[in-house]
GROMACS .gro file of C-alpha atoms in nm:
model
  483
    1UNK     CA    1   0.002   0.001  -0.001
    2UNK     CA    2   0.142   0.340  -0.096
    3UNK     CA    3   0.196   0.584   0.185
    4UNK     CA    4   0.122   0.957   0.197
    5UNK     CA    5   0.465   1.063   0.324
    6UNK     CA    6   0.378   1.430   0.298
    7UNK     CA    7   0.081   1.393   0.535
    8UNK     CA    8   0.289   1.182   0.775
    9UNK     CA    9   0.562   1.446   0.782
   10UNK     CA   10   0.301   1.719   0.845
   11UNK     CA   11   0.161   1.529   1.144
   12UNK     CA   12   0.505   1.464   1.286
   13UNK     CA   13   0.610   1.825   1.241
   14UNK     CA   14   0.306   1.945   1.436
   15UNK     CA   15   0.362   1.684   1.711
   16UNK     CA   16   0.724   1.783   1.776
   17UNK     CA   17   0.643   2.151   1.818
   18UNK     CA   18   0.674   2.283   1.465
   19UNK     CA   19   0.967   2.381   1.248
   20UNK     CA   20   1.085   2.640   1.500
   21UNK     CA   21   1.152   2.365   1.757
   22UNK     CA   22   1.400   2.182   1.531
   23UNK     CA   23   1.770   2.257   1.556
   24UNK     CA   24   1.883   1.980   1.319
   25UNK     CA   25   1.735   1.663   1.178
   26UNK     CA   26   1.885   1.350   1.022
   27UNK     CA   27   1.794   0.985   0.982
   28UNK     CA   28   1.965   0.649   1.014
   29UNK     CA   29   1.850   0.313   0.881
   30UNK     CA   30   1.527   0.302   1.082
   31UNK     CA   31   1.487   0.627   1.280
   32UNK     CA   32   1.444   0.999   1.246
   33UNK     CA   33   1.696   1.172   1.475
   34UNK     CA   34   1.602   1.525   1.572
   35UNK     CA   35   1.786   1.775   1.791
   36UNK     CA   36   1.508   1.979   1.953
   37UNK     CA   37   1.520   2.324   2.114
   38UNK     CA   38   1.253   2.241   2.370
   39UNK     CA   39   1.166   1.880   2.458
   40UNK     CA   40   0.856   2.000   2.647
   41UNK     CA   41   0.678   2.086   2.323
   42UNK     CA   42   0.677   1.725   2.201
   43UNK     CA   43   0.340   1.545   2.204
   44UNK     CA   44   0.443   1.182   2.244
   45UNK     CA   45   0.090   1.040   2.224
   46UNK     CA   46   0.021   1.225   1.901
   47UNK     CA   47   0.345   1.095   1.747
   48UNK     CA   48   0.257   0.736   1.831
   49UNK     CA   49  -0.075   0.770   1.650
   50UNK     CA   50   0.095   0.870   1.324
   51UNK     CA   51   0.094   0.602   1.055
   52UNK     CA   52   0.429   0.419   1.011
   53UNK     CA   53   0.554   0.534   1.354
   54UNK     CA   54   0.662   0.235   1.565
   55UNK     CA   55   0.776   0.429   1.869
   56UNK     CA   56   0.967   0.731   1.990
   57UNK     CA   57   1.212   0.813   2.267
   58UNK     CA   58   1.481   1.060   2.368
   59UNK     CA   59   1.839   0.942   2.405
   60UNK     CA   60   2.165   1.128   2.452
   61UNK     CA   61   1.997   1.464   2.392
   62UNK     CA   62   1.840   1.353   2.059
   63UNK     CA   63   1.473   1.281   2.003
   64UNK     CA   64   1.427   0.968   1.792
   65UNK     CA   65   1.121   0.847   1.603
   66UNK     CA   66   1.126   0.481   1.495
   67UNK     CA   67   0.975   0.442   1.146
   68UNK     CA   68   1.155   0.157   0.975
   69UNK     CA   69   1.387   0.089   0.685
   70UNK     CA   70   1.268   0.204   0.344
   71UNK     CA   71   1.016   0.456   0.475
   72UNK     CA   72   1.229   0.670   0.704
   73UNK     CA   73   1.425   0.835   0.425
   74UNK     CA   74   1.104   0.939   0.244
   75UNK     CA   75   0.945   1.078   0.558
   76UNK     CA   76   1.271   1.261   0.632
   77UNK     CA   77   1.279   1.421   0.287
   78UNK     CA   78   0.923   1.553   0.334
   79UNK     CA   79   0.996   1.668   0.689
   80UNK     CA   80   1.303   1.865   0.584
   81UNK     CA   81   1.117   2.023   0.293
   82UNK     CA   82   0.817   2.125   0.502
   83UNK     CA   83   1.025   2.257   0.791
   84UNK     CA   84   1.253   2.454   0.558
   85UNK     CA   85   1.570   2.327   0.724
   86UNK     CA   86   1.894   2.195   0.580
   87UNK     CA   87   1.973   1.828   0.572
   88UNK     CA   88   2.222   1.707   0.833
   89UNK     CA   89   2.419   1.397   0.918
   90UNK     CA   90   2.357   1.178   1.218
   91UNK     CA   91   2.692   1.291   1.363
   92UNK     CA   92   2.585   1.657   1.338
   93UNK     CA   93   2.259   1.591   1.512
   94UNK     CA   94   2.436   1.394   1.785
   95UNK     CA   95   2.676   1.684   1.828
   96UNK     CA   96   2.381   1.923   1.877
   97UNK     CA   97   2.252   1.708   2.159
   98UNK     CA   98   2.584   1.675   2.336
   99UNK     CA   99   2.514   1.957   2.584
  100UNK     CA  100   2.222   1.758   2.726
  101UNK     CA  101   2.429   1.450   2.802
  102UNK     CA  102   2.586   1.329   3.124
  103UNK     CA  103   2.952   1.222   3.141
  104UNK     CA  104   2.854   0.856   3.111
  105UNK     CA  105   2.637   0.927   2.811
  106UNK     CA  106   2.922   1.115   2.646
  107UNK     CA  107   3.155   0.817   2.707
  108UNK     CA  108   2.897   0.580   2.557
  109UNK     CA  109   2.857   0.817   2.260
  110UNK     CA  110   3.232   0.795   2.192
  111UNK     CA  111   3.215   0.415   2.170
  112UNK     CA  112   2.904   0.437   1.954
  113UNK     CA  113   3.056   0.695   1.716
  114UNK     CA  114   3.378   0.496   1.680
  115UNK     CA  115   3.236   0.146   1.636
  116UNK     CA  116   2.918   0.199   1.441
  117UNK     CA  117   3.092   0.293   1.110
  118UNK     CA  118   3.313  -0.017   1.120
  119UNK     CA  119   3.049  -0.257   1.249
  120UNK     CA  120   2.965  -0.393   0.900
  121UNK     CA  121   3.327  -0.503   0.853
  122UNK     CA  122   3.328  -0.672   1.195
  123UNK     CA  123   2.998  -0.851   1.133
  124UNK     CA  124   3.102  -0.975   0.787
  125UNK     CA  125   3.429  -1.102   0.932
  126UNK     CA  126   3.239  -1.274   1.213
  127UNK     CA  127   3.003  -1.452   0.977
  128UNK     CA  128   3.288  -1.568   0.754
  129UNK     CA  129   3.485  -1.684   1.056
  130UNK     CA  130   3.178  -1.876   1.174
  131UNK     CA  131   3.142  -2.041   0.835
  132UNK     CA  132   3.511  -2.127   0.844
  133UNK     CA  133   3.476  -2.281   1.189
  134UNK     CA  134   3.189  -2.500   1.066
  135UNK     CA  135   3.407  -2.634   0.783
  136UNK     CA  136   3.678  -2.724   1.030
  137UNK     CA  137   3.458  -2.860   1.312
  138UNK     CA  138   3.517  -3.227   1.383
  139UNK     CA  139   3.202  -3.434   1.417
  140UNK     CA  140   2.967  -3.144   1.334
  141UNK     CA  141   2.840  -3.300   1.010
  142UNK     CA  142   3.037  -3.629   0.978
  143UNK     CA  143   3.129  -3.860   1.265
  144UNK     CA  144   3.491  -3.811   1.383
  145UNK     CA  145   3.573  -3.601   1.077
  146UNK     CA  146   3.571  -3.243   0.961
  147UNK     CA  147   3.428  -3.145   0.626
  148UNK     CA  148   3.782  -3.065   0.519
  149UNK     CA  149   3.895  -3.419   0.600
  150UNK     CA  150   3.598  -3.573   0.428
  151UNK     CA  151   3.626  -3.346   0.122
  152UNK     CA  152   3.988  -3.236   0.070
  153UNK     CA  153   3.884  -3.030  -0.228
  154UNK     CA  154   3.734  -2.777   0.014
  155UNK     CA  155   4.081  -2.688   0.147
  156UNK     CA  156   4.123  -2.401  -0.100
  157UNK     CA  157   3.780  -2.263  -0.015
  158UNK     CA  158   3.860  -2.289   0.356
  159UNK     CA  159   4.189  -2.103   0.313
  160UNK     CA  160   4.027  -1.826   0.111
  161UNK     CA  161   3.742  -1.779   0.357
  162UNK     CA  162   3.989  -1.788   0.647
  163UNK     CA  163   4.192  -1.507   0.492
  164UNK     CA  164   3.881  -1.296   0.428
  165UNK     CA  165   3.754  -1.358   0.781
  166UNK     CA  166   4.082  -1.269   0.949
  167UNK     CA  167   4.139  -0.947   0.754
  168UNK     CA  168   3.910  -0.726   0.961
  169UNK     CA  169   4.048  -0.864   1.290
  170UNK     CA  170   4.417  -0.859   1.192
  171UNK     CA  171   4.387  -0.500   1.072
  172UNK     CA  172   4.124  -0.396   1.328
  173UNK     CA  173   4.351  -0.121   1.471
  174UNK     CA  174   4.360   0.042   1.125
  175UNK     CA  175   3.977   0.040   1.107
  176UNK     CA  176   3.947   0.178   1.461
  177UNK     CA  177   4.224   0.428   1.391
  178UNK     CA  178   4.033   0.568   1.094
  179UNK     CA  179   3.702   0.589   1.276
  180UNK     CA  180   3.848   0.720   1.605
  181UNK     CA  181   4.055   0.989   1.433
  182UNK     CA  182   3.741   1.106   1.253
  183UNK     CA  183   3.553   1.110   1.584
  184UNK     CA  184   3.826   1.301   1.770
  185UNK     CA  185   3.877   1.556   1.496
  186UNK     CA  186   4.213   1.435   1.365
  187UNK     CA  187   4.327   1.332   1.019
  188UNK     CA  188   4.158   1.006   0.919
  189UNK     CA  189   4.448   0.892   0.701
  190UNK     CA  190   4.691   0.945   0.989
  191UNK     CA  191   4.459   0.737   1.205
  192UNK     CA  192   4.487   0.455   0.948
  193UNK     CA  193   4.867   0.490   0.942
  194UNK     CA  194   4.885   0.476   1.322
  195UNK     CA  195   4.662   0.168   1.328
  196UNK     CA  196   4.874  -0.010   1.062
  197UNK     CA  197   5.185   0.083   1.259
  198UNK     CA  198   5.051  -0.117   1.553
  199UNK     CA  199   5.013  -0.429   1.337
  200UNK     CA  200   5.329  -0.389   1.130
  201UNK     CA  201   5.477  -0.730   1.030
  202UNK     CA  202   5.812  -0.632   1.192
  203UNK     CA  203   5.639  -0.645   1.529
  204UNK     CA  204   5.581  -0.966   1.723
  205UNK     CA  205   5.231  -1.092   1.652
  206UNK     CA  206   5.001  -1.007   1.942
  207UNK     CA  207   4.877  -1.363   1.969
  208UNK     CA  208   5.235  -1.486   2.023
  209UNK     CA  209   5.307  -1.230   2.296
  210UNK     CA  210   5.197  -1.452   2.587
  211UNK     CA  211   5.423  -1.736   2.479
  212UNK     CA  212   5.722  -1.505   2.431
  213UNK     CA  213   5.662  -1.317   2.759
  214UNK     CA  214   5.651  -1.651   2.948
  215UNK     CA  215   5.975  -1.763   2.780
  216UNK     CA  216   5.819  -2.083   2.648
  217UNK     CA  217   6.030  -2.283   2.399
  218UNK     CA  218   6.312  -2.035   2.440
  219UNK     CA  219   6.103  -1.749   2.299
  220UNK     CA  220   6.153  -1.394   2.421
  221UNK     CA  221   6.000  -1.055   2.354
  222UNK     CA  222   6.211  -0.850   2.109
  223UNK     CA  223   6.257  -0.478   2.164
  224UNK     CA  224   6.382  -0.155   2.009
  225UNK     CA  225   6.680   0.004   2.183
  226UNK     CA  226   6.614   0.379   2.152
  227UNK     CA  227   6.896   0.563   2.334
  228UNK     CA  228   6.883   0.311   2.614
  229UNK     CA  229   6.504   0.298   2.625
  230UNK     CA  230   6.375  -0.054   2.555
  231UNK     CA  231   6.046  -0.054   2.361
  232UNK     CA  232   5.879  -0.390   2.309
  233UNK     CA  233   5.844  -0.485   1.942
  234UNK     CA  234   5.492  -0.620   1.994
  235UNK     CA  235   5.190  -0.581   1.766
  236UNK     CA  236   4.831  -0.521   1.870
  237UNK     CA  237   4.631  -0.733   1.627
  238UNK     CA  238   4.266  -0.752   1.731
  239UNK     CA  239   4.317  -0.503   2.017
  240UNK     CA  240   4.084  -0.210   2.077
  241UNK     CA  241   4.208  -0.003   2.371
  242UNK     CA  242   4.561   0.069   2.243
  243UNK     CA  243   4.456   0.226   1.913
  244UNK     CA  244   4.156   0.400   2.072
  245UNK     CA  245   4.380   0.576   2.323
  246UNK     CA  246   4.659   0.633   2.070
  247UNK     CA  247   4.414   0.789   1.821
  248UNK     CA  248   4.291   1.032   2.084
  249UNK     CA  249   4.651   1.135   2.166
  250UNK     CA  250   4.735   1.164   1.795
  251UNK     CA  251   4.435   1.386   1.732
  252UNK     CA  252   4.522   1.609   2.028
  253UNK     CA  253   4.876   1.651   1.893
  254UNK     CA  254   4.753   1.729   1.540
  255UNK     CA  255   4.489   1.976   1.658
  256UNK     CA  256   4.750   2.151   1.875
  257UNK     CA  257   4.992   2.181   1.582
  258UNK     CA  258   4.746   2.313   1.318
  259UNK     CA  259   4.713   2.674   1.438
  260UNK     CA  260   5.081   2.694   1.533
  261UNK     CA  261   5.248   2.571   1.212
  262UNK     CA  262   5.261   2.813   0.915
  263UNK     CA  263   5.032   2.711   0.627
  264UNK     CA  264   5.326   2.687   0.384
  265UNK     CA  265   5.485   2.396   0.571
  266UNK     CA  266   5.184   2.231   0.737
  267UNK     CA  267   5.171   1.941   0.493
  268UNK     CA  268   5.536   1.863   0.563
  269UNK     CA  269   5.556   1.925   0.936
  270UNK     CA  270   5.223   1.822   1.088
  271UNK     CA  271   5.197   1.460   0.958
  272UNK     CA  272   5.562   1.382   1.040
  273UNK     CA  273   5.557   1.529   1.390
  274UNK     CA  274   5.213   1.381   1.464
  275UNK     CA  275   5.301   1.026   1.357
  276UNK     CA  276   5.651   1.022   1.512
  277UNK     CA  277   5.533   1.144   1.853
  278UNK     CA  278   5.208   0.951   1.866
  279UNK     CA  279   5.369   0.636   1.721
  280UNK     CA  280   5.648   0.647   1.978
  281UNK     CA  281   5.401   0.700   2.262
  282UNK     CA  282   5.175   0.424   2.127
  283UNK     CA  283   5.453   0.166   2.123
  284UNK     CA  284   5.640   0.276   2.436
  285UNK     CA  285   5.362   0.382   2.675
  286UNK     CA  286   5.004   0.367   2.551
  287UNK     CA  287   5.021   0.015   2.399
  288UNK     CA  288   5.171  -0.166   2.699
  289UNK     CA  289   4.949   0.015   2.949
  290UNK     CA  290   4.624  -0.040   2.762
  291UNK     CA  291   4.714  -0.398   2.676
  292UNK     CA  292   4.749  -0.481   3.043
  293UNK     CA  293   4.437  -0.275   3.122
  294UNK     CA  294   4.243  -0.471   2.861
  295UNK     CA  295   4.370  -0.801   3.001
  296UNK     CA  296   4.274  -0.686   3.353
  297UNK     CA  297   3.923  -0.589   3.240
  298UNK     CA  298   3.858  -0.915   3.060
  299UNK     CA  299   4.009  -1.122   3.344
  300UNK     CA  300   3.784  -0.939   3.594
  301UNK     CA  301   3.478  -0.997   3.377
  302UNK     CA  302   3.562  -1.365   3.338
  303UNK     CA  303   3.630  -1.391   3.714
  304UNK     CA  304   3.289  -1.245   3.799
  305UNK     CA  305   3.109  -1.480   3.561
  306UNK     CA  306   3.311  -1.776   3.689
  307UNK     CA  307   3.240  -1.683   4.051
  308UNK     CA  308   2.863  -1.667   4.007
  309UNK     CA  309   2.787  -1.752   3.643
  310UNK     CA  310   2.412  -1.791   3.685
  311UNK     CA  311   2.382  -1.455   3.862
  312UNK     CA  312   2.594  -1.270   3.609
  313UNK     CA  313   2.403  -1.428   3.319
  314UNK     CA  314   2.064  -1.359   3.484
  315UNK     CA  315   2.144  -0.992   3.531
  316UNK     CA  316   2.294  -0.946   3.186
  317UNK     CA  317   2.010  -1.130   3.011
  318UNK     CA  318   1.754  -0.919   3.195
  319UNK     CA  319   1.932  -0.585   3.160
  320UNK     CA  320   2.068  -0.592   2.804
  321UNK     CA  321   1.744  -0.486   2.636
  322UNK     CA  322   1.700  -0.187   2.876
  323UNK     CA  323   2.061  -0.091   2.794
  324UNK     CA  324   1.969  -0.086   2.426
  325UNK     CA  325   1.699   0.167   2.511
  326UNK     CA  326   1.964   0.401   2.656
  327UNK     CA  327   2.225   0.334   2.384
  328UNK     CA  328   2.475   0.200   2.637
  329UNK     CA  329   2.483  -0.139   2.458
  330UNK     CA  330   2.742  -0.001   2.214
  331UNK     CA  331   3.008  -0.035   2.484
  332UNK     CA  332   2.985  -0.414   2.468
  333UNK     CA  333   3.131  -0.418   2.117
  334UNK     CA  334   3.466  -0.323   2.265
  335UNK     CA  335   3.427  -0.576   2.546
  336UNK     CA  336   3.344  -0.853   2.301
  337UNK     CA  337   3.645  -0.778   2.082
  338UNK     CA  338   3.870  -0.759   2.386
  339UNK     CA  339   3.746  -1.100   2.507
  340UNK     CA  340   3.801  -1.250   2.164
  341UNK     CA  341   4.154  -1.113   2.153
  342UNK     CA  342   4.252  -1.217   2.506
  343UNK     CA  343   4.036  -1.524   2.573
  344UNK     CA  344   3.986  -1.670   2.226
  345UNK     CA  345   3.613  -1.619   2.244
  346UNK     CA  346   3.338  -1.408   2.400
  347UNK     CA  347   3.055  -1.521   2.627
  348UNK     CA  348   2.888  -1.178   2.608
  349UNK     CA  349   2.785  -1.174   2.244
  350UNK     CA  350   2.588  -1.505   2.257
  351UNK     CA  351   2.374  -1.356   2.533
  352UNK     CA  352   2.320  -1.042   2.325
  353UNK     CA  353   2.202  -1.248   2.031
  354UNK     CA  354   1.954  -1.437   2.250
  355UNK     CA  355   1.824  -1.111   2.396
  356UNK     CA  356   1.742  -0.991   2.045
  357UNK     CA  357   1.567  -1.321   1.968
  358UNK     CA  358   1.366  -1.298   2.292
  359UNK     CA  359   1.234  -0.950   2.212
  360UNK     CA  360   1.145  -1.063   1.859
  361UNK     CA  361   0.962  -1.364   1.999
  362UNK     CA  362   0.755  -1.143   2.230
  363UNK     CA  363   0.662  -0.921   1.938
  364UNK     CA  364   0.566  -1.234   1.740
  365UNK     CA  365   0.330  -1.337   2.019
  366UNK     CA  366   0.166  -0.996   1.997
  367UNK     CA  367   0.112  -1.055   1.624
  368UNK     CA  368  -0.115  -1.346   1.719
  369UNK     CA  369  -0.292  -1.146   1.991
  370UNK     CA  370  -0.359  -0.813   1.820
  371UNK     CA  371  -0.667  -0.759   1.603
  372UNK     CA  372  -0.591  -0.434   1.422
  373UNK     CA  373  -0.433  -0.502   1.077
  374UNK     CA  374  -0.197  -0.207   1.126
  375UNK     CA  375  -0.080  -0.334   1.465
  376UNK     CA  376  -0.046  -0.691   1.341
  377UNK     CA  377   0.167  -0.569   1.052
  378UNK     CA  378   0.388  -0.370   1.288
  379UNK     CA  379   0.428  -0.669   1.520
  380UNK     CA  380   0.519  -0.910   1.241
  381UNK     CA  381   0.766  -0.685   1.062
  382UNK     CA  382   0.936  -0.573   1.386
  383UNK     CA  383   0.963  -0.937   1.502
  384UNK     CA  384   1.144  -1.030   1.181
  385UNK     CA  385   1.371  -0.729   1.225
  386UNK     CA  386   1.458  -0.842   1.581
  387UNK     CA  387   1.524  -1.197   1.464
  388UNK     CA  388   1.796  -1.048   1.243
  389UNK     CA  389   1.952  -0.828   1.510
  390UNK     CA  390   1.762  -0.495   1.499
  391UNK     CA  391   1.535  -0.480   1.802
  392UNK     CA  392   1.435  -0.110   1.820
  393UNK     CA  393   1.116  -0.151   1.608
  394UNK     CA  394   1.004  -0.448   1.819
  395UNK     CA  395   1.075  -0.283   2.153
  396UNK     CA  396   0.949   0.070   2.080
  397UNK     CA  397   0.672  -0.022   1.838
  398UNK     CA  398   0.524  -0.323   2.019
  399UNK     CA  399   0.677  -0.457   2.338
  400UNK     CA  400   0.721  -0.136   2.535
  401UNK     CA  401   0.389  -0.007   2.415
  402UNK     CA  402   0.208  -0.301   2.573
  403UNK     CA  403   0.465  -0.356   2.852
  404UNK     CA  404   0.388  -0.725   2.919
  405UNK     CA  405   0.569  -0.859   2.606
  406UNK     CA  406   0.873  -0.649   2.696
  407UNK     CA  407   0.892  -0.811   3.040
  408UNK     CA  408   0.830  -1.151   2.883
  409UNK     CA  409   1.123  -1.088   2.649
  410UNK     CA  410   1.345  -0.996   2.942
  411UNK     CA  411   1.247  -1.318   3.121
  412UNK     CA  412   1.317  -1.533   2.816
  413UNK     CA  413   1.648  -1.359   2.760
  414UNK     CA  414   1.753  -1.411   3.122
  415UNK     CA  415   1.659  -1.782   3.119
  416UNK     CA  416   1.843  -1.843   2.790
  417UNK     CA  417   2.149  -1.649   2.915
  418UNK     CA  418   2.171  -1.859   3.231
  419UNK     CA  419   2.148  -2.180   3.028
  420UNK     CA  420   2.427  -2.099   2.781
  421UNK     CA  421   2.649  -1.939   3.047
  422UNK     CA  422   2.638  -2.250   3.265
  423UNK     CA  423   2.736  -2.443   2.952
  424UNK     CA  424   3.029  -2.204   2.890
  425UNK     CA  425   2.911  -2.114   2.540
  426UNK     CA  426   3.151  -1.888   2.352
  427UNK     CA  427   3.145  -1.710   2.018
  428UNK     CA  428   3.459  -1.692   1.807
  429UNK     CA  429   3.348  -1.364   1.653
  430UNK     CA  430   3.067  -1.110   1.634
  431UNK     CA  431   2.802  -1.182   1.374
  432UNK     CA  432   2.434  -1.107   1.318
  433UNK     CA  433   2.273  -1.083   1.661
  434UNK     CA  434   1.966  -1.293   1.593
  435UNK     CA  435   1.865  -1.627   1.450
  436UNK     CA  436   2.179  -1.652   1.225
  437UNK     CA  437   2.398  -1.608   1.533
  438UNK     CA  438   2.478  -1.978   1.566
  439UNK     CA  439   2.715  -1.947   1.271
  440UNK     CA  440   2.957  -1.740   1.483
  441UNK     CA  441   2.944  -1.973   1.785
  442UNK     CA  442   3.243  -2.200   1.844
  443UNK     CA  443   3.121  -2.528   1.685
  444UNK     CA  444   3.136  -2.744   2.001
  445UNK     CA  445   2.889  -2.506   2.167
  446UNK     CA  446   2.642  -2.477   1.881
  447UNK     CA  447   2.401  -2.749   2.007
  448UNK     CA  448   2.370  -2.584   2.348
  449UNK     CA  449   2.335  -2.239   2.189
  450UNK     CA  450   2.051  -2.371   1.968
  451UNK     CA  451   1.882  -2.501   2.283
  452UNK     CA  452   1.922  -2.152   2.433
  453UNK     CA  453   1.765  -2.013   2.115
  454UNK     CA  454   1.462  -2.233   2.169
  455UNK     CA  455   1.433  -2.106   2.526
  456UNK     CA  456   1.460  -1.743   2.400
  457UNK     CA  457   1.172  -1.817   2.158
  458UNK     CA  458   0.942  -2.035   2.366
  459UNK     CA  459   0.953  -1.852   2.703
  460UNK     CA  460   0.856  -1.502   2.574
  461UNK     CA  461   0.585  -1.636   2.348
  462UNK     CA  462   0.437  -1.858   2.618
  463UNK     CA  463   0.445  -1.586   2.886
  464UNK     CA  464   0.288  -1.329   2.655
  465UNK     CA  465   0.009  -1.562   2.547
  466UNK     CA  466  -0.066  -1.702   2.894
  467UNK     CA  467  -0.068  -1.369   3.074
  468UNK     CA  468  -0.242  -1.160   2.810
  469UNK     CA  469  -0.588  -1.210   2.962
  470UNK     CA  470  -0.462  -1.082   3.296
  471UNK     CA  471  -0.357  -0.764   3.124
  472UNK     CA  472  -0.678  -0.702   2.925
  473UNK     CA  473  -0.620  -0.327   2.901
  474UNK     CA  474  -0.282  -0.394   2.744
  475UNK     CA  475  -0.403  -0.316   2.397
  476UNK     CA  476  -0.730  -0.141   2.463
  477UNK     CA  477  -0.941  -0.449   2.382
  478UNK     CA  478  -0.738  -0.508   2.066
  479UNK     CA  479  -0.589  -0.826   2.212
  480UNK     CA  480  -0.754  -1.143   2.088
  481UNK     CA  481  -0.910  -1.338   2.369
  482UNK     CA  482  -0.784  -1.679   2.254
  483UNK     CA  483  -0.464  -1.642   2.459
   0.00000   0.00000   0.00000
């Protein structure tokens, strides 16, 4: 059915306080993002009644209206035209809302701004690595054999996929260097150079550092002798914290130099001085400190989950979806990557994937309960979206609106998280956080993860259907009474 995007934009414009209340507006894949002058002028109930709108909320100083992929860009174009404002980027809108944020929100925003642009590369690498693991998993498809052993002709395919999968992780510091330099106001190309410096082939591979540091098999850590200062010749493949901190330092140095170096020699002086100083600090100070900090953080996290795994899993499974509502979930990308680098796998990401599935399952239950064609359509499409890792439409458009399915999703997520945590399920990489997630799970844990997936599907659906009658006002008599 064709939509009247002009009428929808008109209604939204009136509900957010008119054109005069808009500082800047942009859109992402599914949401309008608007920096408002006065939040008090927003009529939330009126916005929720607008066709296509699946929900709305304010986060990090930015008012966001969930519309959905494919429609949001058309509504945005009409909104901008009717309001008479210039188009803006998501980063510009976020910047406009910075003054409304707390320190914690600003920290979360840094992680979000850095990792969101490179997330596609990480997800693709995770999926390819998962496929690669399946090819090399003994007993997964053939008793006591891997597919490679049963079909030697797949060896070339395995090698090619392995190289493609490892690329994003081996050169992860370069990706983070580019994105972080852009976020901190420095030169993006220098951020890439600094990231590549930290994974230069002349440096000891990061994954061999532990063996060399322990002196196993006669190995030792090589070093540069710089006027008596010993700097370890160690790379930081797959590491997040070293390049994140080094990129911030590099950007500060570059920004300090720009107004102080004459224009005629800026191109010669600024890049050289910036890279030499920041590169030296990265290898001599920042890298070693942040490497040990990263190891300490991951060890502490592992210790807590080992000490009381069911409690940690219960809390994480129940609280992850609320963290998504605040935007704080972006911080876990760095935690996952740090766990993968230091522990060989992450136990956090499998729980995240199951949380997404649980919210999608609750929305699917509402599809069966709701009577209105519009609401049923919203429930079904948002459930599919959540099953493939994007939960905002399901949570804001359905589950939070009716409350009970949101709580049912949290319960299912918590139960599934406890199950897989007690079974020590790990993911070798980050992939699509929904039904396809099993591809990225370490093969020996896939059966248990699939069992956790069933729990994340069955519990929310069952709870929503069984308790719907006790919450008759949940949908204003739009809930079918067959529950």
